[in-house]
C-alpha cells in the first residue's frame, strides 16, 4: 500500500521554498496563522508557497563570496602543526561551535585540538578563542579552565539564570574512568569552574554521550537537558534531566525509550503548540533498522515518541543513487511504517525552510548505494522533510528540490548565507567513499546549496571560495562539524569548519562572508527574565511577517552531530523583500508581542527583553 509520502508527492507539485509573486493566483492569500501559543491548525488547503510578498528574483551569488581568514583571525594558534611527530596520533573528530563566553555580544569559538586522542592514550584537549570584535580572536584556552577538561563535546547554556553561559562537558564512549560528565559554571568573564554533584555526572566508565541540548521542556524558566547516547558504535538509552535553576538537575523519565546509537539531536516546536519537541537522528541500519526519534512534548516535560506517526522514524523509499529503488521513489516492499529501513543519521536541524509557518527538518546521513545488500539498498539518504502540519507529518522532497545525493553527508545546517530571505543548506562530507564517483557533487567537498525563489536549490559549494581543489590537504574534504555565526556583527553569517584526521591532519577553517553584506537584514537578541522565561530565551520564536510571507526562527542551543553550535541571535535576510513588515515574538510561556515596522531597526541586532521591551 502506498504511503502518505507518495500521495503528497502527487499533490504538492511545487517544491517548498520562498515564494514568487507570480504564484499569487494559485490559492487564497497564502497567509498562515502563527499564534504559536495555541495554534495546532493543520489546514493545508491553500498553497503554502504562495504569498503576495515573496522573493521575486534570486541573488546571483557569483563566485568567491567566502574569504578564508583562518590564519589572520588567530584561530589556529595551538590548533595545527602540519608536520606532527609520528608518535602523535591524529584526532578523528573536530567538535566545535560558537558561544558568547564573556557576555560582550560577540561569539567566541570553542573547538577540540586536532592532535590529542584519548583512544590512543593522549587525553582530550580543548581550545578557546575569545572574539575581539574585528574578525580576530585571542587564544584563551588556559585562562578559560576548559582546556584540559576530559570531554568529547561541550554544550553551553545559562543553567542557573545568572546571565552567563555555563558548560556541560559530555564524555563519550572513551573509557577514561574515573572521569565522568561535568557541569562547569561561568563567572561571567569566560572562566569556568566545575560544579560537583550537579546530577549530570553519570557513572565512570559507562558514559557514552554523543550529543546534548538545553531547553526548557516543562515551562518553569529553568533549562533542562536531553542527552543523546550511543553515537555510531554503541547502543544506549537517551536521558532527560530537569533543571532546578541552581545548576543541579533531577533525572526524568522517557517512557518507551529504547537503546540506539543517537548521533544527533535538536529541539524545536514542530507542532506549533508552544513547547519544545526533540528530534533525534539514529545511526546504524543494521541495528533494528535505525529508527529516528521524535519526542513530542505535552508542555509539562512529558514526552511521547511520535516519529512513526509523523513520518520521521524512517522513509519508505531507499537510496537515491540506485535505479532499482526508483531513485528514491519506489517503496520498500511488504513493509509498514515503523519497520522501513532507516538511516545512518548524523546531522540534524529544524528550521522553516519554505517560509510557511511550520518547522521543517534537514537530516544528513551516510547511505551506501549497494543493491545486493538489503539494508543498504533501502537505507535513508540525506532528507529534506517539509512539515505539512502536526496531524499529517513530514514529506521528503529532497529530490524534488534538486538536491544532489552524496554518500558521505555528515553534519548539516540551515542558514541564509546571502541574506535574500530564503534559507540555504550546508553539509560537511566524508571523502572515503568518493573514489566511486566522478562528479564533484558526490565527492568529499563541503556542500553549500543556495535556495532559489521556486524552492529549488543550486549547488554553489565549488564556486563559493570554501573549497580549494588545489590545496595539498584537500582543504574541505572530510570536514566534520561546522557552525555559523556573524562573528563581526556586520549582518551576514560567517562559517567555521572543523578539521579531521589524515596522514598529516588538517586544520580548522574560518571563512568571512562577503556576499551577505550586499543585502538588507535584521537580527534579534532575545533575553528572558529568569523567572517566567529562561535567561537564554531558548525556545522563544520570532516571526517576521512581510505581507503574509513568514520568516520564522527559534532560539536553540545546539544541533545535530556531536553538538554543532550556531549563533544564538536570530538572523533574517531581507534582500528579497520590500514591505513594512511586522515582528512577532512568541515566548515559551505563551506570551506574545508584535512590534510594528517603525519600532525595529533594520541593519542591526535588536535586543528584545521579555515580554515586550525592545
Coordinates of C-alpha atoms in Angstrom, one line a residue:
X1 CA 0.0 0.0 0.0
X2 CA 1.4 3.4 -1.0
X3 CA 2.1 5.6 2.0
X4 CA 1.1 9.3 2.6
X5 CA 4.6 10.1 1.3
X6 CA 3.7 9.3 -2.3
X7 CA 0.2 10.7 -2.0
X8 CA 1.6 14.0 -1.1
X9 CA 4.1 13.9 -3.9
X10 CA 1.2 13.7 -6.3
X11 CA -0.5 16.8 -4.9
X12 CA 2.5 19.0 -3.9
X13 CA 3.8 19.9 -7.3
X14 CA 5.8 23.0 -6.3
X15 CA 8.7 22.2 -4.0
X16 CA 8.7 24.1 -0.8
X17 CA 10.7 27.3 -0.7
X18 CA 10.5 31.0 -0.8
X19 CA 7.5 32.0 -2.9
X20 CA 7.4 34.1 -6.1
X21 CA 4.8 36.9 -6.7
X22 CA 3.9 35.2 -10.0
X23 CA 2.3 32.3 -8.0
X24 CA -0.1 34.5 -6.1
X25 CA -3.1 33.4 -8.1
X26 CA -2.7 29.8 -7.1
X27 CA -4.7 29.8 -3.9
X28 CA -6.1 32.3 -1.4
X29 CA -3.8 34.9 0.2
X30 CA -1.2 32.4 1.3
X31 CA -1.3 33.5 4.9
X32 CA -0.7 31.1 7.8
X33 CA -1.9 31.6 11.3
X34 CA 1.2 31.9 13.6
X35 CA -0.4 32.3 17.0
X36 CA 2.1 29.7 18.1
X37 CA 1.0 29.7 21.7
X38 CA -2.3 27.9 20.8
X39 CA -2.3 27.1 17.1
X40 CA -2.2 23.5 16.1
X41 CA -4.2 24.1 12.9
X42 CA -3.1 21.8 10.1
X43 CA -5.1 23.3 7.2
X44 CA -3.1 22.6 4.1
X45 CA -5.8 23.5 1.5
X46 CA -4.0 26.7 0.5
X47 CA -0.7 26.6 -1.3
X48 CA 1.9 27.1 1.5
X49 CA 4.3 28.6 -1.0
X50 CA 2.0 31.4 -2.2
X51 CA 2.4 34.9 -0.9
X52 CA 1.9 38.5 -2.2
X53 CA 5.3 39.5 -0.9
X54 CA 7.6 36.6 -1.9
X55 CA 11.0 36.6 -3.4
X56 CA 10.8 37.9 -6.9
X57 CA 14.3 37.1 -8.0
X58 CA 17.3 35.1 -6.8
X59 CA 20.7 36.6 -5.9
X60 CA 23.4 36.0 -8.4
X61 CA 25.9 34.8 -5.9
X62 CA 28.7 34.7 -8.4
X63 CA 32.0 33.2 -7.0
X64 CA 34.4 33.5 -4.1
X65 CA 31.9 35.0 -1.8
X66 CA 33.6 33.4 1.2
X67 CA 37.1 34.5 2.1
X68 CA 39.5 32.3 4.2
X69 CA 40.6 34.2 7.3
X70 CA 41.7 31.2 9.2
X71 CA 45.3 32.3 9.8
X72 CA 44.7 36.1 10.1
X73 CA 41.9 35.5 12.6
X74 CA 44.2 33.7 15.1
X75 CA 42.0 30.5 15.4
X76 CA 44.9 28.2 14.5
X77 CA 47.1 29.1 17.5
X78 CA 48.0 25.7 19.1
X79 CA 45.5 24.0 16.7
X80 CA 47.5 22.8 13.9
X81 CA 51.0 21.5 13.2
X82 CA 51.4 20.5 9.6
X83 CA 54.3 18.1 10.4
X84 CA 53.4 16.4 13.7
X85 CA 55.7 13.8 15.2
X86 CA 54.7 10.3 14.1
X87 CA 54.2 9.4 17.7
X88 CA 51.2 11.8 18.0
X89 CA 48.0 10.2 16.6
X90 CA 45.6 12.4 14.7
X91 CA 42.2 13.0 16.3
X92 CA 39.3 11.6 14.4
X93 CA 36.8 14.3 15.2
X94 CA 36.5 18.1 15.4
X95 CA 33.6 19.1 17.5
X96 CA 33.2 22.8 17.7
X97 CA 30.8 25.8 17.8
X98 CA 30.2 29.4 18.9
X99 CA 29.2 30.7 22.3
X100 CA 29.4 34.1 23.9
X101 CA 31.5 33.2 26.9
X102 CA 32.3 36.6 28.3
X103 CA 29.0 38.3 27.6
X104 CA 30.2 41.0 25.2
X105 CA 27.7 40.0 22.4
X106 CA 30.4 38.7 20.1
X107 CA 30.5 34.9 19.7
X108 CA 33.7 33.2 20.8
X109 CA 34.9 29.8 19.4
X110 CA 35.3 26.6 21.3
X111 CA 36.9 23.6 19.5
X112 CA 38.9 20.5 20.0
X113 CA 42.7 20.4 19.5
X114 CA 43.4 18.3 16.4
X115 CA 46.1 16.0 17.9
X116 CA 45.2 14.7 21.4
X117 CA 43.3 11.4 21.1
X118 CA 42.4 9.6 24.3
X119 CA 41.7 6.3 22.4
X120 CA 45.4 6.4 21.6
X121 CA 46.4 7.3 25.2
X122 CA 46.6 11.1 24.8
X123 CA 43.9 13.0 26.8
X124 CA 41.4 15.4 25.3
X125 CA 42.4 19.0 24.9
X126 CA 40.1 21.9 24.0
X127 CA 40.9 25.3 22.5
X128 CA 39.0 28.5 23.3
X129 CA 39.3 31.7 21.3
X130 CA 37.8 35.0 22.5
X131 CA 36.3 37.2 19.8
X132 CA 37.9 40.7 19.6
X133 CA 35.0 42.0 17.5
X134 CA 37.1 42.8 14.5
X135 CA 37.4 39.4 12.8
X136 CA 40.3 38.3 15.1
X137 CA 40.4 36.1 18.1
X138 CA 42.6 35.8 21.2
X139 CA 43.8 32.5 22.5
X140 CA 42.1 32.0 25.8
X141 CA 42.3 28.2 26.3
X142 CA 44.3 28.1 29.6
X143 CA 42.5 31.0 31.2
X144 CA 39.1 29.6 30.4
X145 CA 39.6 26.5 32.5
X146 CA 38.3 24.3 29.7
X147 CA 41.5 23.3 28.0
X148 CA 42.1 20.1 29.9
X149 CA 38.6 19.0 30.7
X150 CA 38.1 15.4 29.7
X151 CA 35.1 15.5 27.5
X152 CA 34.1 14.6 24.0
X153 CA 31.9 17.7 23.4
X154 CA 30.7 20.9 25.1
X155 CA 27.2 22.4 25.4
X156 CA 26.6 25.9 26.6
X157 CA 23.6 27.4 28.4
X158 CA 22.7 29.5 31.4
X159 CA 21.7 26.8 33.8
X160 CA 21.5 29.0 36.9
X161 CA 19.9 32.0 35.2
X162 CA 22.6 34.4 36.3
X163 CA 23.2 35.8 32.8
X164 CA 26.2 33.9 31.5
X165 CA 26.9 30.7 29.6
X166 CA 27.7 27.6 31.7
X167 CA 29.1 24.4 30.2
X168 CA 28.0 20.8 30.1
X169 CA 31.0 18.6 29.3
X170 CA 29.9 15.3 27.9
X171 CA 32.2 12.3 28.0
X172 CA 31.6 9.8 25.2
X173 CA 32.4 6.2 24.7
X174 CA 36.1 6.5 25.5
X175 CA 36.6 4.9 28.9
X176 CA 38.6 7.4 30.9
X177 CA 37.5 6.3 34.4
X178 CA 37.3 7.8 36.9
X179 CA 36.3 10.7 34.6
X180 CA 32.6 11.4 34.2
X181 CA 30.4 14.1 32.7
X182 CA 30.9 17.5 34.2
X183 CA 28.9 20.8 34.7
X184 CA 31.1 23.9 34.8
X185 CA 29.8 27.3 35.9
X186 CA 30.9 30.5 34.2
X187 CA 31.9 33.5 36.3
X188 CA 30.6 35.9 33.6
X189 CA 34.0 36.6 32.1
X190 CA 34.6 33.2 30.5
X191 CA 36.3 31.4 33.4
X192 CA 34.8 28.0 34.2
X193 CA 34.8 26.1 37.5
X194 CA 33.4 22.6 37.9
X195 CA 30.3 22.2 40.0
X196 CA 30.2 19.0 42.0
X197 CA 27.1 16.9 42.4
X198 CA 25.1 18.6 39.6
X199 CA 23.2 15.3 39.0
X200 CA 24.5 15.0 35.4
X201 CA 27.8 13.2 36.2
X202 CA 26.8 9.7 35.3
X203 CA 28.8 6.6 36.2
X204 CA 32.5 6.4 35.5
X205 CA 33.3 4.1 32.6
X206 CA 29.6 4.0 31.5
X207 CA 29.1 7.4 29.9
X208 CA 28.5 7.3 26.2
X209 CA 27.1 10.7 25.3
X210 CA 27.3 11.8 21.7
X211 CA 25.2 15.0 21.8
X212 CA 23.0 17.0 24.1
X213 CA 20.8 20.0 24.1
X214 CA 19.4 22.5 26.6
X215 CA 15.8 23.6 26.5
X216 CA 13.0 24.5 29.0
X217 CA 10.8 21.5 28.5
X218 CA 8.5 21.9 31.5
X219 CA 8.0 25.7 31.3
X220 CA 9.5 26.5 34.7
X221 CA 12.0 29.0 33.3
X222 CA 14.9 26.7 34.0
X223 CA 17.0 25.0 31.3
X224 CA 16.6 21.2 31.2
X225 CA 18.9 18.8 29.3
X226 CA 18.4 16.0 26.8
X227 CA 21.4 13.7 26.4
X228 CA 21.7 11.5 23.3
X229 CA 23.7 8.4 24.0
X230 CA 25.5 5.8 21.8
X231 CA 26.9 7.6 18.8
X232 CA 27.9 5.4 15.8
X233 CA 29.3 2.4 17.7
X234 CA 27.3 1.8 20.9
X235 CA 23.7 1.3 22.0
X236 CA 22.4 3.5 24.7
X237 CA 19.2 4.9 26.1
X238 CA 18.9 8.7 25.8
X239 CA 18.4 10.6 29.1
X240 CA 16.4 13.5 30.2
X241 CA 17.2 15.7 33.2
X242 CA 15.1 18.6 34.5
X243 CA 16.9 21.7 35.7
X244 CA 16.3 23.0 39.2
X245 CA 17.6 26.5 38.4
X246 CA 20.6 26.4 40.6
X247 CA 22.9 24.3 38.4
X248 CA 21.6 21.0 39.7
X249 CA 19.4 18.6 37.7
X250 CA 17.0 15.8 38.5
X251 CA 16.6 12.7 36.3
X252 CA 13.2 12.4 34.5
X253 CA 11.7 9.5 32.5
X254 CA 11.4 9.0 28.8
X255 CA 8.7 6.3 28.6
X256 CA 9.4 3.8 25.9
X257 CA 13.0 4.9 25.3
X258 CA 15.0 2.1 23.8
X259 CA 18.7 1.6 23.2
X260 CA 20.1 3.0 20.0
X261 CA 23.1 4.9 18.7
X262 CA 21.8 8.5 18.9
X263 CA 24.0 10.6 16.7
X264 CA 22.3 14.0 16.7
X265 CA 19.6 15.9 18.4
X266 CA 17.8 19.2 18.0
X267 CA 14.8 20.8 19.8
X268 CA 12.1 23.0 18.2
X269 CA 8.3 23.5 18.3
X270 CA 7.4 21.4 15.3
X271 CA 3.7 21.3 16.0
X272 CA 3.2 25.0 16.9
X273 CA 1.8 24.3 20.4
X274 CA 4.2 26.4 22.3
X275 CA 6.6 23.9 23.7
X276 CA 9.9 22.3 22.7
X277 CA 9.9 18.9 21.0
X278 CA 13.0 16.8 20.3
X279 CA 14.2 15.2 17.1
X280 CA 16.9 12.5 17.3
X281 CA 18.9 11.1 14.3
X282 CA 19.8 7.5 14.8
X283 CA 22.8 5.6 13.3
X284 CA 23.0 2.0 12.2
X285 CA 20.7 0.4 9.6
X286 CA 21.9 -3.0 10.9
X287 CA 20.6 -2.0 14.4
X288 CA 16.8 -2.5 14.4
X289 CA 16.5 -0.6 11.2
X290 CA 17.8 2.6 12.7
X291 CA 14.5 4.3 13.5
X292 CA 14.8 8.1 14.2
X293 CA 13.0 9.5 17.3
X294 CA 10.6 12.4 17.6
X295 CA 9.7 13.2 21.2
X296 CA 6.5 15.2 21.3
X297 CA 6.2 17.3 24.4
X298 CA 2.9 17.7 26.3
X299 CA 4.0 21.1 27.6
X300 CA 4.9 19.8 31.0
X301 CA 8.0 17.9 30.0
X302 CA 6.3 14.6 29.4
X303 CA 7.3 13.1 26.1
X304 CA 5.8 10.6 23.6
X305 CA 7.7 9.2 20.6
X306 CA 5.6 10.0 17.6
X307 CA 8.3 9.5 14.9
X308 CA 6.4 6.7 13.1
X309 CA 3.1 8.6 13.0
X310 CA 4.8 11.8 11.7
X311 CA 6.9 10.0 9.1
X312 CA 10.2 10.8 10.7
X313 CA 11.2 7.4 12.0
X314 CA 12.2 6.1 8.6
X315 CA 11.3 6.7 5.0
X316 CA 9.5 4.1 2.8
X317 CA 12.0 4.8 -0.1
X318 CA 15.6 3.7 -0.5
X319 CA 18.9 5.0 -1.7
X320 CA 18.6 7.8 -4.3
X321 CA 21.6 6.6 -6.4
X322 CA 20.1 3.1 -7.2
X323 CA 17.9 2.6 -10.2
X324 CA 16.4 -0.4 -8.5
X325 CA 14.8 1.9 -5.9
X326 CA 13.3 4.2 -8.5
X327 CA 15.8 6.9 -7.5
X328 CA 14.2 7.2 -4.1
X329 CA 10.6 7.0 -5.2
X330 CA 9.7 3.3 -5.0
X331 CA 8.7 1.9 -1.6
X332 CA 10.5 -0.8 0.3
X333 CA 8.2 -3.9 -0.4
X334 CA 6.0 -5.6 2.1
X335 CA 7.0 -3.3 5.0
X336 CA 4.8 -0.9 7.0
X337 CA 5.7 2.4 8.7
X338 CA 8.0 1.9 11.7
X339 CA 9.7 -1.1 10.0
X340 CA 11.2 0.6 7.0
X341 CA 15.0 0.5 6.9
X342 CA 16.1 3.8 8.5
X343 CA 19.4 5.7 8.1
X344 CA 23.0 6.1 9.3
X345 CA 21.9 9.5 10.6
X346 CA 24.3 12.3 11.6
X347 CA 23.4 16.0 11.2
X348 CA 20.0 17.4 12.2
X349 CA 18.4 20.9 12.1
X350 CA 14.9 22.1 12.5
X351 CA 14.0 25.3 10.5
X352 CA 11.2 26.8 8.5
X353 CA 12.8 26.2 5.1
X354 CA 9.9 27.3 3.0
X355 CA 8.5 30.3 5.0
X356 CA 5.1 28.7 5.6
X357 CA 5.0 28.9 9.4
X358 CA 5.9 25.3 10.1
X359 CA 9.3 23.9 11.2
X360 CA 10.9 21.6 8.6
X361 CA 13.7 19.1 9.2
X362 CA 17.0 18.7 7.4
X363 CA 18.7 15.4 8.4
X364 CA 22.1 14.3 6.9
X365 CA 23.0 10.7 6.5
X366 CA 25.6 8.3 5.1
X367 CA 23.7 5.9 2.8
X368 CA 25.7 3.3 0.8
X369 CA 24.2 2.5 -2.6
X370 CA 24.7 -1.3 -2.6
X371 CA 21.9 -3.1 -4.5
X372 CA 22.9 -6.5 -3.2
X373 CA 22.7 -5.5 0.5
X374 CA 19.1 -5.1 1.5
X375 CA 19.6 -2.7 4.4
X376 CA 22.0 -0.5 2.3
X377 CA 19.7 -0.6 -0.7
X378 CA 16.8 0.7 1.4
X379 CA 18.6 2.9 3.9
X380 CA 17.6 6.6 4.0
X381 CA 19.9 9.1 2.4
X382 CA 20.0 12.7 3.4
X383 CA 16.5 14.1 3.5
X384 CA 14.7 17.4 3.4
X385 CA 11.5 16.9 5.3
X386 CA 8.8 19.5 4.8
X387 CA 6.3 19.9 7.6
X388 CA 2.7 19.5 6.4
X389 CA 1.1 20.2 9.8
X390 CA 1.3 18.2 13.1
X391 CA -1.6 15.8 12.3
X392 CA -0.2 15.0 8.8
X393 CA 3.6 14.9 9.4
X394 CA 6.6 15.3 7.1
X395 CA 7.1 14.6 3.4
X396 CA 10.6 14.2 2.0
X397 CA 11.1 16.5 -1.1
X398 CA 14.9 16.2 -1.3
X399 CA 15.0 15.1 -5.0
X400 CA 12.2 17.4 -6.0
X401 CA 14.2 20.3 -4.6
X402 CA 17.0 19.4 -7.0
X403 CA 19.5 18.4 -4.2
X404 CA 22.4 16.1 -5.1
X405 CA 23.0 12.7 -3.5
X406 CA 26.3 12.2 -1.6
X407 CA 27.3 9.0 0.1
X408 CA 29.2 10.8 2.8
X409 CA 27.0 13.5 4.2
X410 CA 27.7 14.1 7.9
X411 CA 27.0 17.5 9.6
X412 CA 24.1 19.6 8.2
X413 CA 22.9 23.1 8.8
X414 CA 20.3 25.6 7.6
X415 CA 21.3 29.3 7.0
X416 CA 20.5 32.3 4.9
X417 CA 24.1 33.0 3.8
X418 CA 23.2 35.6 1.1
X419 CA 20.5 37.5 3.0
X420 CA 17.8 37.0 0.3
X421 CA 15.2 35.7 2.8
X422 CA 15.4 32.1 1.6
X423 CA 17.1 29.6 3.9
X424 CA 20.0 27.7 2.3
X425 CA 21.6 24.3 3.3
X426 CA 25.2 23.4 4.2
X427 CA 26.8 20.0 4.8
X428 CA 30.1 18.5 5.7
X429 CA 31.1 15.4 3.8
X430 CA 33.3 12.4 4.3
X431 CA 35.7 11.7 1.4
X432 CA 36.3 8.0 2.0
X433 CA 33.6 7.0 -0.5
X434 CA 34.4 9.4 -3.2
X435 CA 36.5 7.1 -5.3
X436 CA 33.3 5.5 -6.7
X437 CA 32.2 8.8 -8.2
X438 CA 33.3 11.1 -10.9
X439 CA 31.3 14.3 -10.1
X440 CA 32.3 16.8 -7.5
X441 CA 28.8 16.6 -6.1
X442 CA 29.5 13.1 -5.0
X443 CA 33.0 13.8 -3.7
X444 CA 34.0 15.0 -0.2
X445 CA 33.9 18.7 -0.8
X446 CA 31.9 21.0 1.6
X447 CA 28.4 21.3 0.2
X448 CA 26.5 24.6 0.0
X449 CA 23.1 24.7 -1.5
X450 CA 21.5 28.0 -2.4
X451 CA 17.7 28.1 -2.4
X452 CA 16.0 29.8 -5.3
X453 CA 12.6 31.6 -5.4
X454 CA 10.8 28.5 -6.6
X455 CA 12.2 26.3 -3.8
X456 CA 14.7 24.6 -6.0
X457 CA 18.4 24.6 -4.8
X458 CA 21.5 25.2 -6.8
X459 CA 24.8 23.8 -5.7
X460 CA 27.4 26.6 -5.2
X461 CA 29.9 25.0 -2.9
X462 CA 32.6 24.6 -5.6
X463 CA 32.4 28.3 -6.6
X464 CA 31.9 29.7 -3.1
X465 CA 35.6 30.1 -2.1
X466 CA 35.2 27.4 0.6
X467 CA 36.5 24.5 -1.4
X468 CA 40.0 24.6 -2.9
X469 CA 40.8 21.7 -5.1
X470 CA 44.4 22.7 -5.4
X471 CA 45.1 22.6 -1.7
X472 CA 47.6 19.9 -0.8
X473 CA 45.5 18.8 2.1
X474 CA 42.2 18.7 0.1
X475 CA 41.1 21.6 2.2
X476 CA 37.4 20.9 2.9
X477 CA 37.3 17.2 2.2
X478 CA 36.3 15.1 5.2
X479 CA 35.2 18.2 7.2
X480 CA 33.1 17.2 10.3
X481 CA 31.3 19.7 12.4
X482 CA 30.7 23.2 11.1
X483 CA 28.9 26.2 12.6
X484 CA 27.5 29.6 11.5
X485 CA 27.8 32.9 13.3
X486 CA 28.0 36.6 12.5
X487 CA 31.4 37.0 14.1
X488 CA 31.8 40.7 13.4
X489 CA 28.1 41.7 13.7
X490 CA 28.0 43.1 10.2
X491 CA 24.8 41.3 9.3
X492 CA 25.9 38.2 7.5
X493 CA 26.7 34.7 8.6
X494 CA 30.4 33.6 8.7
X495 CA 31.4 29.9 8.6
X496 CA 33.6 27.8 10.9
X497 CA 34.6 24.4 9.7
X498 CA 36.3 21.7 11.7
X499 CA 39.3 19.7 10.6
X500 CA 39.7 16.0 10.8
X501 CA 42.5 13.5 10.8
X502 CA 44.5 12.3 7.9
X503 CA 48.1 11.3 7.3
X504 CA 49.2 14.8 8.4
X505 CA 46.0 16.1 9.9
X506 CA 44.1 19.2 8.8
X507 CA 43.4 22.5 10.5
X508 CA 40.1 24.2 11.3
X509 CA 38.9 26.9 8.9
X510 CA 37.1 30.2 9.4
X511 CA 35.5 31.9 6.4
X512 CA 34.3 35.5 6.3
X513 CA 31.0 36.1 4.4
X514 CA 31.4 38.9 1.8
X515 CA 28.1 38.5 -0.1
X516 CA 25.5 38.9 2.7
X517 CA 26.6 42.5 3.4
X518 CA 25.2 43.5 0.0
X519 CA 21.6 42.9 1.1
X520 CA 19.4 44.3 3.9
X521 CA 19.0 42.3 7.1
X522 CA 17.7 42.4 10.6
X523 CA 18.6 40.5 13.7
X524 CA 17.2 39.9 17.2
X525 CA 18.8 39.1 20.5
X526 CA 16.2 37.7 22.9
X527 CA 16.5 37.8 26.7
X528 CA 14.3 36.1 29.3
X529 CA 13.8 37.4 32.8
X530 CA 14.9 34.2 34.6
X531 CA 11.5 34.0 36.4
X532 CA 9.0 33.4 33.6
X533 CA 11.4 32.7 30.8
X534 CA 14.9 31.2 30.9
X535 CA 17.5 33.9 30.6
X536 CA 18.8 32.5 27.3
X537 CA 15.2 32.6 25.9
X538 CA 15.7 29.1 24.5
X539 CA 12.5 28.1 22.7
X540 CA 11.4 31.7 22.0
X541 CA 10.3 32.3 18.4
X542 CA 10.5 35.4 16.2
X543 CA 8.3 35.7 13.1
X544 CA 8.9 38.4 10.5
X545 CA 5.7 38.8 8.5
X546 CA 6.1 40.6 5.2
X547 CA 2.5 40.7 3.7
X548 CA 1.9 37.1 4.5
X549 CA 5.3 35.7 3.8
X550 CA 6.6 34.4 7.2
X551 CA 10.2 34.1 8.1
X552 CA 10.4 32.3 11.4
X553 CA 13.4 31.5 13.7
X554 CA 13.7 29.9 17.1
X555 CA 16.4 30.2 19.8
X556 CA 18.4 26.9 20.1
X557 CA 21.5 25.8 22.0
X558 CA 22.8 23.2 19.6
X559 CA 22.0 20.9 16.7
X560 CA 22.9 17.6 15.2
X561 CA 26.0 15.6 15.1
X562 CA 28.4 16.0 18.1
X563 CA 26.8 19.3 19.1
X564 CA 27.5 21.9 16.4
X565 CA 26.6 25.3 17.9
X566 CA 25.5 28.2 15.8
X567 CA 24.9 31.8 16.8
X568 CA 22.0 32.3 19.3
X569 CA 20.9 35.6 17.8
X570 CA 18.1 35.2 15.3
X571 CA 19.2 36.5 11.8
X572 CA 16.9 37.4 8.9
X573 CA 17.9 38.3 5.4
X574 CA 15.6 40.9 3.8
X575 CA 17.2 41.2 0.4
X576 CA 14.2 39.6 -1.4
X577 CA 11.5 41.6 0.4
X578 CA 10.1 45.1 0.0
X579 CA 7.4 45.8 2.6
X580 CA 6.9 47.3 6.0
X581 CA 7.0 44.0 7.9
X582 CA 5.8 43.3 11.4
X583 CA 7.8 41.3 14.0
X584 CA 6.0 38.9 16.4
X585 CA 7.7 37.3 19.4
X586 CA 6.3 34.1 20.9
X587 CA 7.7 33.4 24.3
X588 CA 7.8 29.9 25.8
X589 CA 5.2 30.7 28.5
X590 CA 2.6 31.6 25.8
X591 CA 3.1 35.4 26.0
X592 CA 3.3 37.1 22.6
X593 CA 4.0 40.6 21.4
X594 CA 4.0 42.2 17.9
X595 CA 6.3 45.1 17.0
X596 CA 5.5 47.4 14.2
X597 CA 8.0 48.1 11.4
X598 CA 8.6 51.6 12.9
X599 CA 9.7 50.0 16.3
X600 CA 12.6 47.9 14.9
X601 CA 15.9 48.8 13.3
X602 CA 16.9 47.3 10.0
X603 CA 20.6 46.6 9.6
X604 CA 21.2 45.9 13.3
X605 CA 20.6 43.4 16.1
X606 CA 17.6 44.5 18.1
X607 CA 17.5 43.3 21.7
X608 CA 14.1 42.2 22.9
X609 CA 13.6 41.5 26.6
X610 CA 10.7 39.6 28.0
X611 CA 7.9 40.4 27.5
X612 CA 7.8 43.5 25.2
X613 CA 10.9 45.7 25.7
X614 CA 13.0 46.5 22.6

